[in-house]
Amino acid sequence: DPSEISFHVDGSLVNAPARFSEITVQVSAPAALQDLISKPLLKAERGCIVHNSIRDAITVRFTHEWR
C-alpha cells in the first residue's frame, strides 16, 4: 500500500548567506516492501535532477527505514 511509504526531509542551515549545508531524505516503508521498492528508490536518488544539481555543493544523504 503506497500510503504506508513516507518521506521526511531535514536540513541543516548555515548563515552568511543563509543556506542549507546538508539535507537528509529519510524514506520509511514496511519491510515487506523492501524487495519491491529498493531498486526504484535507488534509481530515483541517482536520477533526481535537483540532487544532481546540488550534490557537489552540499551533502545530500538518503536513508531508508524498513519497519
Coordinates of C-alpha atoms in Angstrom, one line a residue:
D1 CA 0.0 0.0 0.0
P2 CA 1.7 3.3 -1.1
S3 CA 0.2 5.2 1.8
E4 CA 2.5 3.2 4.1
I5 CA 5.5 4.8 2.5
S6 CA 6.6 8.1 3.9
F7 CA 9.4 10.6 3.3
H8 CA 10.9 13.0 5.8
V9 CA 13.3 15.8 4.6
D10 CA 15.5 17.5 7.1
G11 CA 18.2 20.1 6.6
S12 CA 21.0 21.9 8.4
L13 CA 21.1 25.7 7.9
V14 CA 24.1 28.0 8.0
N15 CA 24.3 31.8 7.8
A16 CA 26.0 34.3 5.6
P17 CA 24.3 33.7 3.2
A18 CA 21.5 31.6 4.7
R19 CA 21.6 28.2 3.0
F20 CA 21.4 24.5 3.6
S21 CA 24.8 22.9 4.4
E22 CA 23.3 19.4 4.2
I23 CA 20.0 17.7 3.5
T24 CA 18.8 14.2 4.6
V25 CA 15.9 12.5 2.9
Q26 CA 14.6 9.6 5.0
V27 CA 12.3 7.0 3.4
S28 CA 10.3 4.9 5.7
A29 CA 8.4 1.8 4.4
P30 CA 7.2 -1.6 5.6
A31 CA 10.0 -4.2 5.5
A32 CA 7.6 -6.3 3.3
L33 CA 8.1 -3.8 0.5
Q34 CA 11.9 -3.7 0.7
D35 CA 12.5 -6.1 -2.2
L36 CA 9.9 -4.3 -4.3
I37 CA 10.9 -0.7 -3.9
S38 CA 14.7 -0.7 -3.1
K39 CA 15.8 -0.6 -6.7
P40 CA 13.3 2.1 -7.8
L41 CA 14.3 4.2 -4.8
L42 CA 18.0 3.9 -5.8
K43 CA 17.2 4.9 -9.4
A44 CA 15.2 7.9 -8.2
E45 CA 18.0 9.0 -5.9
R46 CA 20.6 8.8 -8.8
G47 CA 18.3 10.3 -11.4
C48 CA 16.9 13.2 -9.3
I49 CA 17.7 16.4 -11.2
V50 CA 17.7 18.5 -8.0
H51 CA 20.0 16.1 -6.3
N52 CA 22.3 16.0 -9.3
S53 CA 22.3 19.8 -9.4
I54 CA 23.3 20.4 -5.8
R55 CA 25.3 17.3 -4.8
D56 CA 28.7 18.9 -5.4
A57 CA 27.7 22.0 -3.3
I58 CA 26.2 20.3 -0.2
T59 CA 25.9 16.9 1.3
V60 CA 22.6 15.1 0.4
R61 CA 22.0 11.9 2.3
F62 CA 19.3 9.3 1.6
T63 CA 18.4 6.9 4.4
H64 CA 15.9 4.0 4.4
E65 CA 14.0 2.7 7.4
W66 CA 12.4 -0.7 6.8
R67 CA 9.9 -1.3 9.6

